[in-house]
PDB file of C-alpha atoms in Angstrom:
ATOM      1  CA  LEU A   1      52.424  12.704 -31.662  1.00 39.00           C
ATOM      2  CA  LYS A   2      51.772  14.808 -28.756  1.00 42.00           C
ATOM      3  CA  GLU A   3      52.302  18.604 -29.208  1.00 38.00           C
ATOM      4  CA  ASN A   4      55.730  19.698 -29.402  1.00 42.00           C
ATOM      5  CA  GLU A   5      57.257  16.321 -29.623  1.00 57.00           C
ATOM      6  CA  THR A   6      60.136  15.631 -31.705  1.00 67.00           C
ATOM      7  CA  LEU A   7      59.957  13.085 -34.526  1.00 77.00           C
ATOM      8  CA  THR A   8      62.584  10.343 -34.115  1.00 82.00           C
ATOM      9  CA  PRO A   9      63.739   7.978 -36.694  1.00 89.00           C
ATOM     10  CA  GLU A  10      62.289   4.470 -36.160  1.00 87.00           C
ATOM     11  CA  GLU A  11      64.590   1.511 -36.866  1.00 91.00           C
ATOM     12  CA  ASN A  12      63.658  -2.159 -37.450  1.00 93.00           C
ATOM     13  CA  VAL A  13      59.996  -1.517 -38.528  1.00 93.00           C
ATOM     14  CA  LYS A  14      58.675  -4.011 -41.032  1.00 95.00           C
ATOM     15  CA  PHE A  15      56.443  -3.160 -43.946  1.00 94.00           C
ATOM     16  CA  GLU A  16      54.940  -5.620 -46.709  1.00 95.00           C
ATOM     17  CA  ILE A  17      54.001  -4.450 -49.969  1.00 94.00           C
ATOM     18  CA  VAL A  18      51.227  -6.364 -51.661  1.00 95.00           C
ATOM     19  CA  ASN A  19      50.163  -6.639 -55.046  1.00 94.00           C
ATOM     20  CA  LYS A  20      46.467  -5.448 -55.098  1.00 94.00           C
ATOM     21  CA  ASN A  21      45.478  -7.555 -58.144  1.00 93.00           C
ATOM     22  CA  THR A  22      46.968 -10.932 -56.913  1.00 93.00           C
ATOM     23  CA  ASN A  23      46.979 -10.155 -53.214  1.00 94.00           C
ATOM     24  CA  GLN A  24      50.566 -11.434 -53.202  1.00 94.00           C
ATOM     25  CA  VAL A  25      53.358 -10.172 -51.005  1.00 95.00           C
ATOM     26  CA  VAL A  26      55.826  -8.726 -53.368  1.00 93.00           C
ATOM     27  CA  THR A  27      58.424  -7.655 -50.970  1.00 94.00           C
ATOM     28  CA  THR A  28      59.224  -7.038 -47.246  1.00 95.00           C
ATOM     29  CA  LEU A  29      61.087  -4.021 -46.098  1.00 93.00           C
ATOM     30  CA  THR A  30      62.864  -3.143 -42.882  1.00 94.00           C
ATOM     31  CA  THR A  31      63.715   0.420 -41.830  1.00 93.00           C
ATOM     32  CA  ASP A  32      67.371   1.254 -40.966  1.00 93.00           C
ATOM     33  CA  ALA A  33      68.933   3.548 -38.357  1.00 92.00           C
ATOM     34  CA  LYS A  34      67.573   6.487 -40.287  1.00 91.00           C
ATOM     35  CA  GLY A  35      64.185   5.046 -40.430  1.00 91.00           C
ATOM     36  CA  VAL A  36      64.432   4.502 -44.134  1.00 93.00           C
ATOM     37  CA  ALA A  37      63.758   1.524 -46.246  1.00 93.00           C
ATOM     38  CA  SER A  38      63.545   1.346 -50.154  1.00 92.00           C
ATOM     39  CA  THR A  39      62.829  -1.173 -52.918  1.00 92.00           C
ATOM     40  CA  THR A  40      62.160  -1.203 -56.878  1.00 92.00           C
ATOM     41  CA  LEU A  41      58.920  -2.099 -58.193  1.00 92.00           C
ATOM     42  CA  SER A  42      57.422  -2.968 -61.629  1.00 91.00           C
ATOM     43  CA  TYR A  43      54.153  -1.300 -62.798  1.00 93.00           C
ATOM     44  CA  GLY A  44      51.135  -2.105 -61.047  1.00 93.00           C
ATOM     45  CA  THR A  45      49.023  -1.284 -58.068  1.00 94.00           C
ATOM     46  CA  TYR A  46      50.253  -1.897 -54.503  1.00 94.00           C
ATOM     47  CA  ILE A  47      49.122  -1.816 -50.927  1.00 94.00           C
ATOM     48  CA  ILE A  48      51.887  -1.011 -48.276  1.00 94.00           C
ATOM     49  CA  ARG A  49      51.080  -2.032 -44.792  1.00 94.00           C
ATOM     50  CA  GLN A  50      53.118  -2.166 -41.428  1.00 94.00           C
ATOM     51  CA  ILE A  51      53.468  -5.428 -39.873  1.00 93.00           C
ATOM     52  CA  SER A  52      55.847  -4.799 -37.018  1.00 92.00           C
ATOM     53  CA  GLY A  53      56.908  -1.766 -35.081  1.00 87.00           C
ATOM     54  CA  THR A  54      58.086  -0.188 -31.687  1.00 84.00           C
ATOM     55  CA  PRO A  55      55.883  -1.399 -28.731  1.00 82.00           C
ATOM     56  CA  GLY A  56      53.635   1.345 -27.628  1.00 81.00           C
ATOM     57  CA  TYR A  57      53.030   2.782 -31.137  1.00 85.00           C
ATOM     58  CA  GLU A  58      50.203   2.579 -33.453  1.00 83.00           C
ATOM     59  CA  PHE A  59      50.618   0.960 -36.959  1.00 88.00           C
ATOM     60  CA  ILE A  60      50.000   3.124 -39.992  1.00 89.00           C
ATOM     61  CA  GLU A  61      46.880   2.667 -41.793  1.00 91.00           C
ATOM     62  CA  PRO A  62      47.554   0.451 -45.035  1.00 93.00           C
ATOM     63  CA  LYS A  63      48.042   2.720 -48.152  1.00 93.00           C
ATOM     64  CA  GLU A  64      47.420   2.147 -51.831  1.00 93.00           C
ATOM     65  CA  PHE A  65      49.610   3.439 -54.323  1.00 91.00           C
ATOM     66  CA  ILE A  66      50.223   3.038 -58.272  1.00 92.00           C
ATOM     67  CA  VAL A  67      53.469   2.459 -60.289  1.00 92.00           C
ATOM     68  CA  ASP A  68      52.904   3.193 -63.901  1.00 91.00           C
ATOM     69  CA  LYS A  69      54.585   5.226 -66.547  1.00 87.00           C
ATOM     70  CA  ASN A  70      53.410   8.463 -65.187  1.00 86.00           C
ATOM     71  CA  SER A  71      55.273   7.652 -61.888  1.00 85.00           C
ATOM     72  CA  GLN A  72      58.580   9.434 -60.926  1.00 83.00           C
ATOM     73  CA  ASN A  73      61.629   7.350 -61.126  1.00 82.00           C
ATOM     74  CA  GLU A  74      61.825   7.793 -57.259  1.00 84.00           C
ATOM     75  CA  PHE A  75      58.906   8.800 -54.987  1.00 80.00           C
ATOM     76  CA  THR A  76      59.046   8.827 -51.166  1.00 86.00           C
ATOM     77  CA  TYR A  77      56.195   8.090 -48.577  1.00 84.00           C
ATOM     78  CA  SER A  78      56.795   9.645 -45.035  1.00 87.00           C
ATOM     79  CA  PHE A  79      54.712   7.771 -42.225  1.00 87.00           C
ATOM     80  CA  VAL A  80      54.302   8.624 -38.477  1.00 86.00           C
ATOM     81  CA  ASN A  81      53.616   6.232 -35.969  1.00 83.00           C
ATOM     82  CA  LYS A  82      51.604   7.883 -33.258  1.00 84.00           C
ATOM     83  CA  PRO A  83      52.272   6.558 -29.612  1.00 85.00           C
ATOM     84  CA  PHE A  84      49.458   4.765 -27.594  1.00 87.00           C
ATOM     85  CA  LEU A  85      48.812   7.113 -24.780  1.00 93.00           C
ATOM     86  CA  LYS A  86      47.122   6.234 -21.347  1.00 95.00           C
ATOM     87  CA  ASN A  87      46.105   8.066 -18.222  1.00 97.00           C
ATOM     88  CA  ILE A  88      46.685   7.198 -14.431  1.00 97.00           C
ATOM     89  CA  LYS A  89      44.455   8.317 -11.697  1.00 97.00           C
ATOM     90  CA  VAL A  90      45.940   8.240  -8.209  1.00 98.00           C
ATOM     91  CA  LEU A  91      43.893   8.105  -5.010  1.00 97.00           C
ATOM     92  CA  LYS A  92      45.578   9.123  -1.891  1.00 97.00           C
ATOM     93  CA  LYS A  93      44.602   6.745   0.972  1.00 97.00           C
ATOM     94  CA  ASP A  94      44.895   5.924   4.825  1.00 97.00           C
ATOM     95  CA  ASP A  95      46.714   2.722   5.120  1.00 97.00           C
ATOM     96  CA  SER A  96      44.897   1.599   8.286  1.00 96.00           C
ATOM     97  CA  LEU A  97      41.319   2.803   7.403  1.00 96.00           C
ATOM     98  CA  LYS A  98      41.853   2.053   3.635  1.00 96.00           C
ATOM     99  CA  ASN A  99      39.660   5.220   3.011  1.00 96.00           C
ATOM    100  CA  GLN A 100      40.621   8.184   0.706  1.00 96.00           C
ATOM    101  CA  ILE A 101      42.477  11.129   2.263  1.00 96.00           C
ATOM    102  CA  LEU A 102      40.423  14.219   1.106  1.00 94.00           C
ATOM    103  CA  GLN A 103      43.393  16.685   0.990  1.00 93.00           C
ATOM    104  CA  SER A 104      44.276  18.874  -1.907  1.00 94.00           C
ATOM    105  CA  GLY A 105      47.691  20.074  -2.917  1.00 95.00           C
ATOM    106  CA  ILE A 106      49.600  17.069  -2.013  1.00 96.00           C
ATOM    107  CA  LYS A 107      52.528  17.149  -4.498  1.00 97.00           C
ATOM    108  CA  PHE A 108      53.954  14.180  -6.471  1.00 98.00           C
ATOM    109  CA  LYS A 109      56.609  13.604  -9.187  1.00 98.00           C
ATOM    110  CA  LEU A 110      56.449  10.972 -11.828  1.00 98.00           C
ATOM    111  CA  TYR A 111      59.810   9.377 -12.838  1.00 98.00           C
ATOM    112  CA  ASP A 112      60.213   7.490 -16.078  1.00 97.00           C
ATOM    113  CA  ILE A 113      62.317   4.679 -14.989  1.00 97.00           C
ATOM    114  CA  THR A 114      62.950   3.184 -18.399  1.00 94.00           C
ATOM    115  CA  ASN A 115      63.903   6.595 -19.993  1.00 93.00           C
ATOM    116  CA  GLN A 116      65.461   7.817 -16.883  1.00 96.00           C
ATOM    117  CA  LYS A 117      63.574  11.261 -16.618  1.00 96.00           C
ATOM    118  CA  TYR A 118      60.867  13.054 -14.851  1.00 97.00           C
ATOM    119  CA  ILE A 119      57.603  13.656 -16.569  1.00 97.00           C
ATOM    120  CA  CYS A 120      57.384  17.704 -16.738  1.00 96.00           C
ATOM    121  CA  ARG A 121      54.195  19.465 -17.333  1.00 94.00           C
ATOM    122  CA  ASN A 122      55.110  22.682 -15.390  1.00 95.00           C
ATOM    123  CA  GLU A 123      58.402  24.277 -14.216  1.00 94.00           C
ATOM    124  CA  GLU A 124      58.545  22.285 -11.088  1.00 95.00           C
ATOM    125  CA  CYS A 125      57.739  19.051 -12.701  1.00 96.00           C
ATOM    126  CA  THR A 126      54.961  18.249 -10.138  1.00 97.00           C
ATOM    127  CA  PHE A 127      51.410  17.126  -9.982  1.00 97.00           C
ATOM    128  CA  GLU A 128      48.931  17.891  -7.253  1.00 97.00           C
ATOM    129  CA  THR A 129      45.827  16.061  -5.826  1.00 97.00           C
ATOM    130  CA  ASN A 130      42.422  17.786  -5.924  1.00 96.00           C
ATOM    131  CA  GLU A 131      39.911  18.320  -3.167  1.00 94.00           C
ATOM    132  CA  TYR A 132      38.950  14.546  -3.230  1.00 94.00           C
ATOM    133  CA  GLY A 133      42.612  13.458  -2.714  1.00 94.00           C
ATOM    134  CA  GLU A 134      42.724  12.560  -6.541  1.00 97.00           C
ATOM    135  CA  LEU A 135      45.408  13.076  -9.032  1.00 96.00           C
ATOM    136  CA  ILE A 136      45.073  12.554 -12.825  1.00 97.00           C
ATOM    137  CA  ILE A 137      47.912  12.498 -15.192  1.00 97.00           C
ATOM    138  CA  LYS A 138      47.172  12.199 -18.708  1.00 96.00           C
ATOM    139  CA  ASP A 139      48.799  10.996 -22.014  1.00 95.00           C
ATOM    140  CA  LEU A 140      51.698   8.775 -20.707  1.00 96.00           C
ATOM    141  CA  TYR A 141      53.748   6.521 -22.928  1.00 93.00           C
ATOM    142  CA  TYR A 142      54.244   2.846 -22.473  1.00 93.00           C
ATOM    143  CA  SER A 143      56.918   2.578 -19.848  1.00 94.00           C
ATOM    144  CA  THR A 144      57.804   1.672 -16.153  1.00 97.00           C
ATOM    145  CA  TYR A 145      57.242   4.579 -14.032  1.00 98.00           C
ATOM    146  CA  ARG A 146      57.571   5.512 -10.109  1.00 98.00           C
ATOM    147  CA  LEU A 147      55.149   7.894  -8.375  1.00 98.00           C
ATOM    148  CA  GLU A 148      57.166   9.858  -5.806  1.00 98.00           C
ATOM    149  CA  GLU A 149      55.590  11.929  -3.039  1.00 98.00           C
ATOM    150  CA  ILE A 150      57.378  15.105  -2.355  1.00 97.00           C
ATOM    151  CA  ASN A 151      58.364  15.759   1.379  1.00 96.00           C
ATOM    152  CA  GLN A 152      55.646  17.931   2.785  1.00 94.00           C
ATOM    153  CA  GLU A 153      53.317  18.705   5.484  1.00 91.00           C
ATOM    154  CA  LEU A 154      50.939  15.762   5.668  1.00 93.00           C
ATOM    155  CA  PRO A 155      48.786  16.451   8.930  1.00 94.00           C
ATOM    156  CA  GLY A 156      48.056  13.155  10.751  1.00 95.00           C
ATOM    157  CA  TYR A 157      50.333  11.041   8.277  1.00 97.00           C
ATOM    158  CA  LEU A 158      53.737   9.921   7.531  1.00 97.00           C
ATOM    159  CA  TRP A 159      55.579  10.891   4.451  1.00 97.00           C
ATOM    160  CA  ASN A 160      55.673   7.875   1.911  1.00 96.00           C
ATOM    161  CA  GLN A 161      59.284   7.709   0.912  1.00 95.00           C
ATOM    162  CA  GLU A 162      59.017   4.494  -0.901  1.00 93.00           C
ATOM    163  CA  GLY A 163      56.947   5.651  -3.747  1.00 93.00           C
ATOM    164  CA  LEU A 164      54.959   3.413  -6.172  1.00 97.00           C
ATOM    165  CA  GLU A 165      56.088   1.782  -9.324  1.00 97.00           C
ATOM    166  CA  PHE A 166      53.841   0.686 -12.125  1.00 97.00           C
ATOM    167  CA  MET A 167      53.972  -0.088 -15.735  1.00 96.00           C
ATOM    168  CA  ILE A 168      51.926   1.092 -18.602  1.00 95.00           C
ATOM    169  CA  ASN A 169      51.736  -1.343 -21.540  1.00 92.00           C
ATOM    170  CA  GLU A 170      49.206  -2.794 -24.115  1.00 88.00           C
ATOM    171  CA  ASP A 171      47.538  -4.768 -21.473  1.00 90.00           C
ATOM    172  CA  SER A 172      46.750  -1.602 -19.307  1.00 93.00           C
ATOM    173  CA  GLU A 173      43.386  -0.145 -18.967  1.00 93.00           C
ATOM    174  CA  GLU A 174      42.660   3.344 -20.704  1.00 93.00           C
ATOM    175  CA  GLU A 175      42.875   4.905 -17.356  1.00 96.00           C
ATOM    176  CA  ILE A 176      45.033   3.006 -14.562  1.00 97.00           C
ATOM    177  CA  THR A 177      43.916   3.601 -11.109  1.00 97.00           C
ATOM    178  CA  LEU A 178      46.611   3.556  -8.456  1.00 97.00           C
ATOM    179  CA  GLU A 179      46.146   3.585  -4.657  1.00 98.00           C
ATOM    180  CA  PHE A 180      48.868   5.595  -2.870  1.00 97.00           C
ATOM    181  CA  TYR A 181      48.915   4.777   0.916  1.00 97.00           C
ATOM    182  CA  ASN A 182      50.075   6.810   3.779  1.00 97.00           C
ATOM    183  CA  GLN A 183      50.589   5.460   7.338  1.00 97.00           C
ATOM    184  CA  PRO A 184      48.721   7.667   9.887  1.00 98.00           C
ATOM    185  CA  VAL A 185      50.790   8.863  13.099  1.00 98.00           C
ATOM    186  CA  LEU A 186      49.781   6.937  16.085  1.00 98.00           C
ATOM    187  CA  GLY A 187      49.918   7.560  19.708  1.00 98.00           C
ATOM    188  CA  GLU A 188      51.540   5.596  22.908  1.00 98.00           C
ATOM    189  CA  ILE A 189      50.600   5.963  26.596  1.00 98.00           C
ATOM    190  CA  MET A 190      53.031   4.553  29.028  1.00 98.00           C
ATOM    191  CA  ILE A 191      52.144   4.531  32.910  1.00 98.00           C
ATOM    192  CA  THR A 192      54.766   3.931  35.547  1.00 98.00           C
ATOM    193  CA  LYS A 193      53.453   3.206  38.981  1.00 97.00           C
ATOM    194  CA  THR A 194      55.386   3.348  42.216  1.00 97.00           C
ATOM    195  CA  ASP A 195      54.799   3.700  45.870  1.00 95.00           C
ATOM    196  CA  GLU A 196      56.392   6.652  47.695  1.00 93.00           C
ATOM    197  CA  THR A 197      59.744   4.538  48.272  1.00 94.00           C
ATOM    198  CA  ASN A 198      59.961   4.373  44.634  1.00 95.00           C
ATOM    199  CA  THR A 199      59.178   0.619  44.608  1.00 96.00           C
ATOM    200  CA  PRO A 200      57.224  -0.617  41.337  1.00 97.00           C
ATOM    201  CA  LEU A 201      53.651  -1.501  41.868  1.00 97.00           C
ATOM    202  CA  GLN A 202      52.411  -4.504  39.880  1.00 97.00           C
ATOM    203  CA  ASP A 203      48.466  -5.095  39.025  1.00 97.00           C
ATOM    204  CA  ILE A 204      47.352  -1.584  39.087  1.00 97.00           C
ATOM    205  CA  THR A 205      44.555  -1.128  36.819  1.00 98.00           C
ATOM    206  CA  PHE A 206      43.611   1.820  34.656  1.00 98.00           C
ATOM    207  CA  GLN A 207      40.980   2.840  32.344  1.00 98.00           C
ATOM    208  CA  VAL A 208      41.360   5.099  29.199  1.00 98.00           C
ATOM    209  CA  PHE A 209      38.529   7.155  27.939  1.00 98.00           C
ATOM    210  CA  ALA A 210      38.131   9.569  25.008  1.00 98.00           C
ATOM    211  CA  LYS A 211      38.104  13.087  26.328  1.00 98.00           C
ATOM    212  CA  VAL A 212      36.644  14.205  23.123  1.00 98.00           C
ATOM    213  CA  ASP A 213      35.262  12.724  19.986  1.00 98.00           C
ATOM    214  CA  ILE A 214      38.288  10.896  18.310  1.00 98.00           C
ATOM    215  CA  TYR A 215      38.349  11.116  14.545  1.00 97.00           C
ATOM    216  CA  GLN A 216      41.119   9.798  11.868  1.00 97.00           C
ATOM    217  CA  ASN A 217      40.540  10.960   8.294  1.00 96.00           C
ATOM    218  CA  GLY A 218      37.008  11.763   8.902  1.00 94.00           C
ATOM    219  CA  VAL A 219      36.071   8.504  10.606  1.00 97.00           C
ATOM    220  CA  LEU A 220      34.757   8.595  14.108  1.00 98.00           C
ATOM    221  CA  LEU A 221      36.580   6.098  16.086  1.00 98.00           C
ATOM    222  CA  TYR A 222      35.723   6.964  19.658  1.00 98.00           C
ATOM    223  CA  THR A 223      32.848   9.307  20.919  1.00 98.00           C
ATOM    224  CA  LYS A 224      33.487  11.353  23.839  1.00 98.00           C
ATOM    225  CA  GLY A 225      33.433   9.692  27.122  1.00 98.00           C
ATOM    226  CA  GLU A 226      33.886   6.170  25.439  1.00 98.00           C
ATOM    227  CA  LEU A 227      36.012   3.601  27.173  1.00 98.00           C
ATOM    228  CA  VAL A 228      38.940   3.061  24.840  1.00 98.00           C
ATOM    229  CA  ALA A 229      40.960   0.457  26.703  1.00 98.00           C
ATOM    230  CA  GLN A 230      42.034  -1.005  30.029  1.00 97.00           C
ATOM    231  CA  MET A 231      45.622  -1.427  30.979  1.00 97.00           C
ATOM    232  CA  THR A 232      47.198  -3.249  34.061  1.00 98.00           C
ATOM    233  CA  THR A 233      50.860  -2.498  35.207  1.00 98.00           C
ATOM    234  CA  ASN A 234      53.419  -5.536  35.119  1.00 97.00           C
ATOM    235  CA  LYS A 235      56.200  -6.374  37.595  1.00 97.00           C
ATOM    236  CA  ASP A 236      58.150  -3.341  36.722  1.00 97.00           C
ATOM    237  CA  GLY A 237      55.151  -1.085  37.405  1.00 97.00           C
ATOM    238  CA  LEU A 238      54.645  -0.463  33.641  1.00 98.00           C
ATOM    239  CA  ALA A 239      51.513  -0.345  31.676  1.00 98.00           C
ATOM    240  CA  ILE A 240      51.722   0.368  28.026  1.00 98.00           C
ATOM    241  CA  LEU A 241      48.713   1.168  25.614  1.00 98.00           C
ATOM    242  CA  SER A 242      49.883   1.615  21.908  1.00 97.00           C
ATOM    243  CA  GLY A 243      48.216   2.172  18.619  1.00 97.00           C
ATOM    244  CA  LEU A 244      46.085   4.805  19.617  1.00 98.00           C
ATOM    245  CA  PRO A 245      44.604   7.419  17.081  1.00 98.00           C
ATOM    246  CA  LEU A 246      45.855  11.040  17.737  1.00 98.00           C
ATOM    247  CA  GLY A 247      43.375  12.821  20.159  1.00 98.00           C
ATOM    248  CA  THR A 248      42.855  13.680  23.804  1.00 98.00           C
ATOM    249  CA  TYR A 249      42.272  10.939  26.354  1.00 98.00           C
ATOM    250  CA  THR A 250      41.631  10.704  29.958  1.00 98.00           C
ATOM    251  CA  VAL A 251      43.278   8.175  32.349  1.00 98.00           C
ATOM    252  CA  VAL A 252      41.640   7.052  35.662  1.00 98.00           C
ATOM    253  CA  GLU A 253      42.793   4.352  38.138  1.00 97.00           C
ATOM    254  CA  LEU A 254      40.306   1.655  38.475  1.00 97.00           C
ATOM    255  CA  GLN A 255      41.875  -0.585  41.101  1.00 96.00           C
ATOM    256  CA  THR A 256      45.026  -0.587  43.230  1.00 96.00           C
ATOM    257  CA  GLN A 257      46.750  -3.083  45.551  1.00 94.00           C
ATOM    258  CA  ASP A 258      45.587  -3.809  49.021  1.00 94.00           C
ATOM    259  CA  GLY A 259      47.083  -1.524  51.570  1.00 93.00           C
ATOM    260  CA  TYR A 260      47.313   1.401  48.954  1.00 95.00           C
ATOM    261  CA  ILE A 261      45.126   4.404  48.682  1.00 95.00           C
ATOM    262  CA  LEU A 262      43.265   4.447  45.267  1.00 96.00           C
ATOM    263  CA  ASP A 263      44.435   7.532  43.076  1.00 96.00           C
ATOM    264  CA  THR A 264      41.006   9.191  42.422  1.00 96.00           C
ATOM    265  CA  ASN A 265      42.654  11.747  40.206  1.00 97.00           C
ATOM    266  CA  SER A 266      41.895  11.794  36.401  1.00 97.00           C
ATOM    267  CA  TYR A 267      44.862  12.656  34.008  1.00 98.00           C
ATOM    268  CA  ASP A 268      44.216  14.157  30.498  1.00 98.00           C
ATOM    269  CA  ILE A 269      46.908  13.274  27.769  1.00 98.00           C
ATOM    270  CA  SER A 270      47.018  14.954  24.511  1.00 98.00           C
ATOM    271  CA  LEU A 271      48.409  13.105  21.659  1.00 98.00           C
ATOM    272  CA  GLU A 272      49.269  15.574  18.770  1.00 97.00           C
ATOM    273  CA  TYR A 273      50.819  15.358  15.283  1.00 97.00           C
ATOM    274  CA  GLN A 274      54.376  16.462  15.339  1.00 96.00           C
ATOM    275  CA  ASP A 275      55.845  15.986  11.823  1.00 96.00           C
ATOM    276  CA  ASN A 276      55.634  13.515   8.636  1.00 96.00           C
ATOM    277  CA  LYS A 277      58.645  11.659  10.107  1.00 96.00           C
ATOM    278  CA  THR A 278      57.641  10.858  13.523  1.00 97.00           C
ATOM    279  CA  SER A 279      55.490   7.749  13.539  1.00 97.00           C
ATOM    280  CA  ILE A 280      54.506   7.428  17.177  1.00 98.00           C
ATOM    281  CA  ILE A 281      53.684  10.160  19.674  1.00 98.00           C
ATOM    282  CA  TYR A 282      54.956   9.057  23.224  1.00 98.00           C
ATOM    283  CA  LYS A 283      53.243  10.282  26.279  1.00 98.00           C
ATOM    284  CA  GLU A 284      54.502   9.186  29.859  1.00 97.00           C
ATOM    285  CA  LEU A 285      52.626   9.335  33.086  1.00 97.00           C
ATOM    286  CA  SER A 286      54.611   8.736  36.466  1.00 97.00           C
ATOM    287  CA  LEU A 287      52.033   8.106  39.291  1.00 97.00           C
ATOM    288  CA  ILE A 288      52.383   7.236  43.026  1.00 96.00           C
ATOM    289  CA  ASN A 289      50.157   5.293  45.166  1.00 95.00           C
ATOM    290  CA  TYR A 290      50.532   5.985  48.919  1.00 95.00           C
ATOM    291  CA  LYS A 291      50.173   3.490  51.594  1.00 94.00           C
ATOM    292  CA  VAL A 292      47.025   3.512  53.737  1.00 93.00           C
ATOM    293  CA  PRO A 293      48.077   5.006  57.188  1.00 88.00           C
ATOM    294  CA  GLU A 294      48.427   2.636  59.904  1.00 79.00           C
ATOM    295  CA  THR A 295      45.898   2.906  62.617  1.00 67.00           C
ATOM    296  CA  LYS A 296      47.203   3.495  65.939  1.00 62.00           C
ATOM    297  CA  LYS A 297      45.829   0.894  68.693  1.00 58.00           C
ATOM    298  CA  ASN A 298      44.970   2.219  72.023  1.00 54.00           C
TER     299      ASN A 298
END
């Protein structure tokens, strides 16, 4: 058993006693609620071996014993079934890029669903990732568990409130690898285009460039000055670009309607992380195109 673990009586464990000389089963014993089973034997040499037990626990090694005239009228053997223990390794990952989030100090709790209790190895009953975004929890019993991420600051990501359920049983590897994903926070740019009379302008085309190098979880997605996307206004004068990684972008007008002056300004938009519960960072530009002045005829 593990250090500081309490011994508990084990009921419905079956043993058989075999005559060593004849290799015949003499009797079968089943423990009661107190973990006790008894029988009466004639003189001879015997082997006791366990044939069933509680799932998740090792069987005892077969034990030989002798009953003869020198034996006490009653003697007792005490056996302890040690639990099978396995480890888990948790990898913190980006849900869109599927790469590992190299962030230390991300805290988790581990809930034993079967036994309805948290696994506690410290006062807070928490476990933390190392610098590689990995978390290893050792010596876990066979059971069904739920890994729960604590509500905390997760720069660039949403808090995963669902948790991750898994099972440890006899078919599990000695070290079980679990991938725990977080959704990255993304940005959305909305452009509203009208003329000076507030009439929506359709088919106005814009280009969006990376103002700086754009990274997500250490991966370079767009280099500085790279064209990210092109967007065009609809009949309501709206153009929307969503699913942008956080960063700073530049918006420029590429084409306008005939009879209007092209807006030659550039507009910088910064999409910055807010908190672990805000999934989309919205930024809006309201822009006006002015009509080309009429030329007076002589």
